[in-house]
PDB file of C-alpha atoms in Angstrom:
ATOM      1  CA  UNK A   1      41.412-200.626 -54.240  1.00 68.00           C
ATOM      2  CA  UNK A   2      38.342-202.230 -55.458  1.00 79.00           C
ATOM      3  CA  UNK A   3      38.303-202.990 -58.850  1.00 91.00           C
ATOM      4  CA  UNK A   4      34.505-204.834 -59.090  1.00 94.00           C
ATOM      5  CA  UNK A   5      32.166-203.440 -56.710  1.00 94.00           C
ATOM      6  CA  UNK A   6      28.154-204.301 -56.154  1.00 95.00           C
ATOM      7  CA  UNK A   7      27.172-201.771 -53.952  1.00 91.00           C
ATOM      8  CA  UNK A   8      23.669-203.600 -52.958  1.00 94.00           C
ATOM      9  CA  UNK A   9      24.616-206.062 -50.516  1.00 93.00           C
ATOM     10  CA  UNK A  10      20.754-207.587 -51.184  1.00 96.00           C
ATOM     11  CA  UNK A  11      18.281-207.262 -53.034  1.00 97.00           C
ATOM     12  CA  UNK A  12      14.326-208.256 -52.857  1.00 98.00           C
ATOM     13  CA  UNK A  13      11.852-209.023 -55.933  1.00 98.00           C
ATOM     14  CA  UNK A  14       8.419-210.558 -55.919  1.00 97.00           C
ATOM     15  CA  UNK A  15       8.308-213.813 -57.965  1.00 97.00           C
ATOM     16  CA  UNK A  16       7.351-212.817 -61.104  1.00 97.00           C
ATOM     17  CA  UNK A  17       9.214-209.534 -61.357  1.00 98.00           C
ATOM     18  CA  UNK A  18      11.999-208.486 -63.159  1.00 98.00           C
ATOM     19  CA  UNK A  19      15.225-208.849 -61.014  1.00 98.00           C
ATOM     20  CA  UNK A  20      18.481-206.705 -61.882  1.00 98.00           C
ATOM     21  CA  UNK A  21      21.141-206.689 -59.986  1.00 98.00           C
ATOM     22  CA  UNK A  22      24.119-204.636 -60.738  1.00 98.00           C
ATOM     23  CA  UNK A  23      27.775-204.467 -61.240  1.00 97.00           C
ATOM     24  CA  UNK A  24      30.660-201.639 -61.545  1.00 97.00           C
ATOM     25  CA  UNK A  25      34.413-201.735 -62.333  1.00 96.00           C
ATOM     26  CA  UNK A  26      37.789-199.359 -62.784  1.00 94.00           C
ATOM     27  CA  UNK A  27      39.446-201.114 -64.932  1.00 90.00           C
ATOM     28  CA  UNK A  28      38.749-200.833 -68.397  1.00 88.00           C
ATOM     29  CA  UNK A  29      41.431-203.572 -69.668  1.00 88.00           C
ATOM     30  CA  UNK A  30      38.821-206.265 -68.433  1.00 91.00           C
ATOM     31  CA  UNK A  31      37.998-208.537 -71.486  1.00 88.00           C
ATOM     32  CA  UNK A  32      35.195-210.842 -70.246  1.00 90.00           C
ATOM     33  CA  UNK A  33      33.100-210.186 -67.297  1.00 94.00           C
ATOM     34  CA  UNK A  34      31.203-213.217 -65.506  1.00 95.00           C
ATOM     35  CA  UNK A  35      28.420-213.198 -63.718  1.00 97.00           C
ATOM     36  CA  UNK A  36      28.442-216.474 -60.844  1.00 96.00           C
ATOM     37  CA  UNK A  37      25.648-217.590 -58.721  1.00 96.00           C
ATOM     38  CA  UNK A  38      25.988-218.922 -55.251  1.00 94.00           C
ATOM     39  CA  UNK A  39      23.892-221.224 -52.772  1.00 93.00           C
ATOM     40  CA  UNK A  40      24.370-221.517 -49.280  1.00 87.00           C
ATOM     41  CA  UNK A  41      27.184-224.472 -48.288  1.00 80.00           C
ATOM     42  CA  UNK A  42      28.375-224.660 -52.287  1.00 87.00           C
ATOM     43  CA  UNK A  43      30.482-223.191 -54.053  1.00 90.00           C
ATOM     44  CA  UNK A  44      29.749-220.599 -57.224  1.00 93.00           C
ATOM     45  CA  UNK A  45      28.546-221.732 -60.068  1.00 93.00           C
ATOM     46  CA  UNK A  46      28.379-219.964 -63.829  1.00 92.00           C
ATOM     47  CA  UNK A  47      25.838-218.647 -65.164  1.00 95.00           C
ATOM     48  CA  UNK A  48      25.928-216.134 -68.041  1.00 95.00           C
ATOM     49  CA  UNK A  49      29.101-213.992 -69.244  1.00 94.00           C
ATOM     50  CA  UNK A  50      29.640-211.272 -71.555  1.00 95.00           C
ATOM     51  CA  UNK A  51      32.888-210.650 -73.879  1.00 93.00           C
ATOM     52  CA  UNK A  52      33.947-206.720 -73.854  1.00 92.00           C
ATOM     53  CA  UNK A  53      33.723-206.613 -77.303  1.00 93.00           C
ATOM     54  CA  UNK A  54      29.505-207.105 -77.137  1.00 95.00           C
ATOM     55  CA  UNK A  55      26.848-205.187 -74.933  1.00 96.00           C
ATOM     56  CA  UNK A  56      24.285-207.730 -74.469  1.00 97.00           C
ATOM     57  CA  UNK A  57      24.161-211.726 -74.257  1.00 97.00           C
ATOM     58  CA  UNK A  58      20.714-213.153 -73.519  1.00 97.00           C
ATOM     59  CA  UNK A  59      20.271-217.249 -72.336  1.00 96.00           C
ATOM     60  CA  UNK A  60      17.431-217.802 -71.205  1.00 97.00           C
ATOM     61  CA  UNK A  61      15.550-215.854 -68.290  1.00 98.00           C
ATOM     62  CA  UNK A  62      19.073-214.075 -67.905  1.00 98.00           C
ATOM     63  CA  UNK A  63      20.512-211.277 -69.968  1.00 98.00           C
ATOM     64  CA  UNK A  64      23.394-209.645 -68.993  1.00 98.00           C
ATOM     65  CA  UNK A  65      24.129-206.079 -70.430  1.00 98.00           C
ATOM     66  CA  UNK A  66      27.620-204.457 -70.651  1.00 97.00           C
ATOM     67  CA  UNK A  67      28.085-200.607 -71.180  1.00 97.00           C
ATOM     68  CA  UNK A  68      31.221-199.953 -71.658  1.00 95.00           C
ATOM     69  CA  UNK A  69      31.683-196.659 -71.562  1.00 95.00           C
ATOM     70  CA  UNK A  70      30.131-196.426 -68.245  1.00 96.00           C
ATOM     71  CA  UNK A  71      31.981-199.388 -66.910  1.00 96.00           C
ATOM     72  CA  UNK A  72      29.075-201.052 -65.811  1.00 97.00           C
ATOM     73  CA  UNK A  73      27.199-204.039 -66.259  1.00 97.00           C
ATOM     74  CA  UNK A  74      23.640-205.557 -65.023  1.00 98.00           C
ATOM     75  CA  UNK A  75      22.279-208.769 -64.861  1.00 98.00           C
ATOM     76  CA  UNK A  76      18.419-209.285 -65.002  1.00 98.00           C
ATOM     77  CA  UNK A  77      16.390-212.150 -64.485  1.00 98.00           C
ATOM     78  CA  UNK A  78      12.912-212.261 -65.651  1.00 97.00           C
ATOM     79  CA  UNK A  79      10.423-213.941 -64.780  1.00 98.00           C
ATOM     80  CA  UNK A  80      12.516-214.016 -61.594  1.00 98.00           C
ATOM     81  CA  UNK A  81      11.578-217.663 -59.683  1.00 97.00           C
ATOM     82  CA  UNK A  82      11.845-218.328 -55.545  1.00 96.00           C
ATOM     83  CA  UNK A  83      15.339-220.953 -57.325  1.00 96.00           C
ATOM     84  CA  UNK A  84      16.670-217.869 -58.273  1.00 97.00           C
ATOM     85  CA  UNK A  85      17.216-216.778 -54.630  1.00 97.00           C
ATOM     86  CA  UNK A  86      21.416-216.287 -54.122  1.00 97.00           C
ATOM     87  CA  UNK A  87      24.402-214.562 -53.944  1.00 95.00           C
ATOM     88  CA  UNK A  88      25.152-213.691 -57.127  1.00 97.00           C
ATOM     89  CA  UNK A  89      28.717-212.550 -57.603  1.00 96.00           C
ATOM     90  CA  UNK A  90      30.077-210.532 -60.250  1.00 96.00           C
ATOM     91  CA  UNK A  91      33.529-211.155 -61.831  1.00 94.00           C
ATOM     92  CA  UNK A  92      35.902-209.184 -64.489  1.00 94.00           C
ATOM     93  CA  UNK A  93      38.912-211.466 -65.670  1.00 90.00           C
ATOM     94  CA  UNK A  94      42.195-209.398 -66.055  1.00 82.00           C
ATOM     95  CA  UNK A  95      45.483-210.715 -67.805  1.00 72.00           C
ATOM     96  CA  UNK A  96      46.480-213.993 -66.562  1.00 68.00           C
ATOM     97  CA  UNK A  97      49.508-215.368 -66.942  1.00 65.00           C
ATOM     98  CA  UNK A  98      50.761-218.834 -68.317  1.00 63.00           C
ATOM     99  CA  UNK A  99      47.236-219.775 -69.426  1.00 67.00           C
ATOM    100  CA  UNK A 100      45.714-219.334 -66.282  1.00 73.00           C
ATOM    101  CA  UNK A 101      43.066-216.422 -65.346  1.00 77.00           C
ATOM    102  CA  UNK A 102      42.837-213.934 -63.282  1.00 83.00           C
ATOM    103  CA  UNK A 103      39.578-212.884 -62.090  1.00 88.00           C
ATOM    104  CA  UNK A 104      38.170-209.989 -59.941  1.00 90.00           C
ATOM    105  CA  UNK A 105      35.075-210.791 -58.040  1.00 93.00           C
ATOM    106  CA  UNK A 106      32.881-208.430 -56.312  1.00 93.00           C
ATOM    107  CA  UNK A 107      31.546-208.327 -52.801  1.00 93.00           C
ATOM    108  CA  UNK A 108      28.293-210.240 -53.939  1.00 94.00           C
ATOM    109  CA  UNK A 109      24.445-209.709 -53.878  1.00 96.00           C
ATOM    110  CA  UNK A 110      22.169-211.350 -51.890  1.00 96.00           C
ATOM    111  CA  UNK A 111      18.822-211.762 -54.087  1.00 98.00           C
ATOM    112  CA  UNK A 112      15.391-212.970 -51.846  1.00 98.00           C
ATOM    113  CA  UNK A 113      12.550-213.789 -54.274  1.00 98.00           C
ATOM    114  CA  UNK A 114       9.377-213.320 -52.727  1.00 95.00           C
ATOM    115  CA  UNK A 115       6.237-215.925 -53.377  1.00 90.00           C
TER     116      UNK A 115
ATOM    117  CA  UNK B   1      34.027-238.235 -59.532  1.00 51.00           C
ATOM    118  CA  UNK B   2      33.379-234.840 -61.282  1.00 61.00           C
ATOM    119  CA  UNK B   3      33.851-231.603 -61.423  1.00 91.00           C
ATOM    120  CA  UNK B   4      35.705-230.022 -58.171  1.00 95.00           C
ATOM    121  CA  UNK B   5      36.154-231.333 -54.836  1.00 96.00           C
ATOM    122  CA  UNK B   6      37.443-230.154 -51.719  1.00 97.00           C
ATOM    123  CA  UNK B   7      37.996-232.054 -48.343  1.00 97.00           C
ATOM    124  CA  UNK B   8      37.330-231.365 -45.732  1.00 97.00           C
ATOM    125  CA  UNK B   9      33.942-229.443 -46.147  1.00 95.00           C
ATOM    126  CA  UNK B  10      34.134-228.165 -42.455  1.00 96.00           C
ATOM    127  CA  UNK B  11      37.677-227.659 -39.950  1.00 96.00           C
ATOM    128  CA  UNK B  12      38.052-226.337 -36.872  1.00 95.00           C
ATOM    129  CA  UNK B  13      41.645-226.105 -35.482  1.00 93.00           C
ATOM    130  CA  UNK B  14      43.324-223.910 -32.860  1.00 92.00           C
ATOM    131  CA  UNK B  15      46.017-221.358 -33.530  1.00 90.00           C
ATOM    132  CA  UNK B  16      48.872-223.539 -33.076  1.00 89.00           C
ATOM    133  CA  UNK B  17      47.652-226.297 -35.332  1.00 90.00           C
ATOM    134  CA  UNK B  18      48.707-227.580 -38.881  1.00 94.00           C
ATOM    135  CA  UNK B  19      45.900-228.827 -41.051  1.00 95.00           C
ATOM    136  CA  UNK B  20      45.645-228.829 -44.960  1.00 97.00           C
ATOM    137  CA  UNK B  21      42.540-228.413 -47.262  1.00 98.00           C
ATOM    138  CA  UNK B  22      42.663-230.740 -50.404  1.00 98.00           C
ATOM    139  CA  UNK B  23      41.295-229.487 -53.394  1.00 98.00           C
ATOM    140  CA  UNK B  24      40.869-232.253 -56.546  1.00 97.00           C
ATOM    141  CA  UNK B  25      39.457-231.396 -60.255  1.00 95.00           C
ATOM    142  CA  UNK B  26      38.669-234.397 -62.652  1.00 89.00           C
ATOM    143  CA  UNK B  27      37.614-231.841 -65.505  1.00 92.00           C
ATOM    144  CA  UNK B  28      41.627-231.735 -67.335  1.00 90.00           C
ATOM    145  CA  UNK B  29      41.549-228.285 -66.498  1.00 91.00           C
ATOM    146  CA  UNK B  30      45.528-226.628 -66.442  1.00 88.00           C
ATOM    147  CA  UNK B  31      44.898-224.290 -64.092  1.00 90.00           C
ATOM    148  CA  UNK B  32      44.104-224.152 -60.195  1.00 92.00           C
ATOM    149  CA  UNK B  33      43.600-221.123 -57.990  1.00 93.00           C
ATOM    150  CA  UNK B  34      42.487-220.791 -53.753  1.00 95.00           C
ATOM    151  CA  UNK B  35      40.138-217.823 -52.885  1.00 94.00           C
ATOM    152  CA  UNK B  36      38.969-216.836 -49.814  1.00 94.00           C
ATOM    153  CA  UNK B  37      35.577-215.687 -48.887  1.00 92.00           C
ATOM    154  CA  UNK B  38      34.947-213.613 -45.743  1.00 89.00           C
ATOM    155  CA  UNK B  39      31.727-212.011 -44.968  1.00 81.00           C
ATOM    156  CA  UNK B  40      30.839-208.959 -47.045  1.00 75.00           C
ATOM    157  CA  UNK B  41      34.128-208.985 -48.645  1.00 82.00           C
ATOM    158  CA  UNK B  42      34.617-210.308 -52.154  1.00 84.00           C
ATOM    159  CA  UNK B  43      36.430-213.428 -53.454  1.00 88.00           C
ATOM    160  CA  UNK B  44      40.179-212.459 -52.667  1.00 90.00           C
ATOM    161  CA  UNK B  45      42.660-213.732 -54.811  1.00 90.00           C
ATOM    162  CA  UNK B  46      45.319-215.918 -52.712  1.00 93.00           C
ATOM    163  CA  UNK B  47      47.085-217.582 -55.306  1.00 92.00           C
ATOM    164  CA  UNK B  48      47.314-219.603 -59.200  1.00 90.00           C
ATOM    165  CA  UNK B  49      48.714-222.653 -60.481  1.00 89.00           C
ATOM    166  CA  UNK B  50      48.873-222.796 -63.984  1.00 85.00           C
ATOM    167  CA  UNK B  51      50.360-226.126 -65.524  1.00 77.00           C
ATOM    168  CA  UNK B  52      51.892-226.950 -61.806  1.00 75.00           C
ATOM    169  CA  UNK B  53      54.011-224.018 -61.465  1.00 77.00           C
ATOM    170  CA  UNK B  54      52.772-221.406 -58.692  1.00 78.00           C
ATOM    171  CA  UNK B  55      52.367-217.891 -61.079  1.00 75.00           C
ATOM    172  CA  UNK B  56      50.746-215.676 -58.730  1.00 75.00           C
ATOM    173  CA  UNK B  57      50.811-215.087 -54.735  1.00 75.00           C
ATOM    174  CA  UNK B  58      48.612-212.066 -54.025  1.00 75.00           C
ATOM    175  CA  UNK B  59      50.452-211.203 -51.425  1.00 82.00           C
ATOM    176  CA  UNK B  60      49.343-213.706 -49.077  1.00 90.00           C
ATOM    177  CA  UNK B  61      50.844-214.017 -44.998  1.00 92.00           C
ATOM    178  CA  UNK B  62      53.588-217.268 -44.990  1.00 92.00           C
ATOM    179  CA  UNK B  63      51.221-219.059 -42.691  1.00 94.00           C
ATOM    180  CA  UNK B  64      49.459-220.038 -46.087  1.00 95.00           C
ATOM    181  CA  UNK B  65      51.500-222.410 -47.988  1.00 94.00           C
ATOM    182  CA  UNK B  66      49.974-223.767 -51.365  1.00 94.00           C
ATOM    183  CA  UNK B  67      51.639-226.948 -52.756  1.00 94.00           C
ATOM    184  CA  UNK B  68      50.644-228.395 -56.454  1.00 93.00           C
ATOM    185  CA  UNK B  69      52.180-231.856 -56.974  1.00 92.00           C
ATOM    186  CA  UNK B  70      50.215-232.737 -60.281  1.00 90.00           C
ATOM    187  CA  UNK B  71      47.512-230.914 -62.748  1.00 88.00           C
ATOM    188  CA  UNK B  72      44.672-232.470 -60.588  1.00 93.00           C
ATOM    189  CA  UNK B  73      45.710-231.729 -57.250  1.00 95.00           C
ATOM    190  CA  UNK B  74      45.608-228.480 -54.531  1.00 96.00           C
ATOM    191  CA  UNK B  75      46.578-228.328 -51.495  1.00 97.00           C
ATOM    192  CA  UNK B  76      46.772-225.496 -48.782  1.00 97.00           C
ATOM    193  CA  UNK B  77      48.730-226.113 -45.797  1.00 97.00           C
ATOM    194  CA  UNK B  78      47.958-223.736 -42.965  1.00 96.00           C
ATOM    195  CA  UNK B  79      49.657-222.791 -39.561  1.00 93.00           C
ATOM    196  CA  UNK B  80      49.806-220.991 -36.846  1.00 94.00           C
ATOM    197  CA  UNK B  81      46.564-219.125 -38.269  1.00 94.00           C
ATOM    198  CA  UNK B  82      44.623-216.189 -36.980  1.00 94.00           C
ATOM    199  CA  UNK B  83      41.526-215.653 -35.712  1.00 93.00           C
ATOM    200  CA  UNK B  84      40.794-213.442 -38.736  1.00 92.00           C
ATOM    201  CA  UNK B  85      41.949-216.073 -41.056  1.00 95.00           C
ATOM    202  CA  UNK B  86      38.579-218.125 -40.564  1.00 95.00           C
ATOM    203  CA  UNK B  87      36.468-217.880 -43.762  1.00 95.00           C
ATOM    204  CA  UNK B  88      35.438-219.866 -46.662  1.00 95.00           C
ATOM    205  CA  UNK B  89      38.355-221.047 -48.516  1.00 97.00           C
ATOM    206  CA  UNK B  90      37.309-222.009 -51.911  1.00 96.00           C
ATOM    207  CA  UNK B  91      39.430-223.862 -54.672  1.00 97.00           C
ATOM    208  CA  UNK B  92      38.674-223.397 -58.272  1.00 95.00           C
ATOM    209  CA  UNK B  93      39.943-224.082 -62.061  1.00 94.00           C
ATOM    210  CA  UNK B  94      39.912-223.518 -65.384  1.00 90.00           C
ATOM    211  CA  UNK B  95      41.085-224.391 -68.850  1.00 84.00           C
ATOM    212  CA  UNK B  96      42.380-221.709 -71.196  1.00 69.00           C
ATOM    213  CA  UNK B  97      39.481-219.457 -72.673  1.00 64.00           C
ATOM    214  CA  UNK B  98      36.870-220.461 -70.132  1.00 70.00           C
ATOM    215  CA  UNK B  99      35.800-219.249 -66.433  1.00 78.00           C
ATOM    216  CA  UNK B 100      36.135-221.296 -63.442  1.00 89.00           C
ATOM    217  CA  UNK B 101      34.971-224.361 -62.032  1.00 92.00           C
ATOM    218  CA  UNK B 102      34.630-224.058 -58.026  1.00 95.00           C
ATOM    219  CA  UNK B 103      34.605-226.752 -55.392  1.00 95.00           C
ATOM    220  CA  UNK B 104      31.634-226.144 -52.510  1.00 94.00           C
ATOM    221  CA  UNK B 105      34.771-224.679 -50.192  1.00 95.00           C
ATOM    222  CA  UNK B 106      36.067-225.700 -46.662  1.00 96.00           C
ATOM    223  CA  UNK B 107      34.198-223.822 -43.709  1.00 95.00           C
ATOM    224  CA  UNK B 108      37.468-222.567 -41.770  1.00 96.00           C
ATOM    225  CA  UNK B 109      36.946-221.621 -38.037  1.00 95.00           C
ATOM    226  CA  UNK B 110      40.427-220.659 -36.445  1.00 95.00           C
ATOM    227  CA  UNK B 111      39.875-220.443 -32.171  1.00 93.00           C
TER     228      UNK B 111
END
């Protein structure tokens, strides 16, 4: 039972373009959803999140937009640059316990910016 | 040193060996957590340390045994492993109200 999914495994966008890359969940007691970014050989690293109480937080080239009601959230990146290419992982924290967090990544997309 | 660190990057070990990944954070965070990324799978859950005590095991085979001695340290001690248990193992933590702070992972390869 998959609580996050990304259904596009990858994703290709001229350099330039507007990149969104997308992100669905079941679970509607998710407070904060996360969006991470991933290189080759490191780890993830943050890059934007999004409280469940708002629909849109903007930094930058990246905005992230929530819609609740449709349990589904997008992440776009524009002017989208070659640094940009990834795996960009999206992640829904749950109820942790003790202080500590509990979040629910999905499978990842892989995002190829063209020159 | 910064942030999160985990040794060793790469291991290769047979399927009656016992090896252990080290994970370190230098950032105060109270919480640690392993993952495990396989190929087109997401991040799985394995298991979280908050403030040293183990409070959640995802339901994870006994041939993965976390230990947490102190706030900054993680270890995983694996044995007897699988094939299928070769993936990128990835430590991470956090402080209350904030997301996670990863280490670059240990490249498993179980033959």
């Amino acid at each position: 039972d998959q609580q996050v999914k990304q259904n596009s495994p990858s994703l290709s966008v001229q350099e330039g373009r507007i990149s969104i890359l997308n992100c669905d969940y079941t679970n509607s007691m998710f407070d904060y959803f996360l969006w991470y970014k991933k290189y080759p050989a490191e780890g993830p690293t943050f890059l934007i999140s999004i409280s469940s109480i708002k629909d849109k937080n903007e930094d930058g080239r990246f905005t992230v937009f929530l819609n609740k009601s449709a349990k589904h959230l997008s992440l776009h990146i524009v002017p989208s640059q070659p640094g940009d290419s990834a795996v960009y992982f999206c992640a829904a924290r749950g109820r942790g316990f003790q202080g500590a967090q509990k979040l629910v990544f999905g499978q990842g997309t892989r995002l190829t910016i063209n020159p | 040193e910064t942030g999160v660190t985990q040794t060793p990057r790469h291991l290769v070990m047979g399927m009656t060996n016992k090896k252990s990944l080290k994970c370190e954070q230098h950032l105060g965070h109270n919480a640690m957590y392993w993952y495990k990324q396989s190929a087109k799978k997401p991040l799985e859950l394995m298991f979280v340390y908050s403030l040293e005590e183990r409070v959640e095991n995802n339901s994870v085979p006994s041939r993965f045994s976390p230990e947490c001695p102190n706030s900054s340290h993680l270890f995983l001690h694996l044995h007897t492993l699988q094939p299928e248990d070769s993936a990128l193992y990835l430590c991470a933590s956090s402080q209350v109200g904030y997301g996670y702070t990863f280490g670059s992972g240990t490249r498993l390869t179980v033959v």
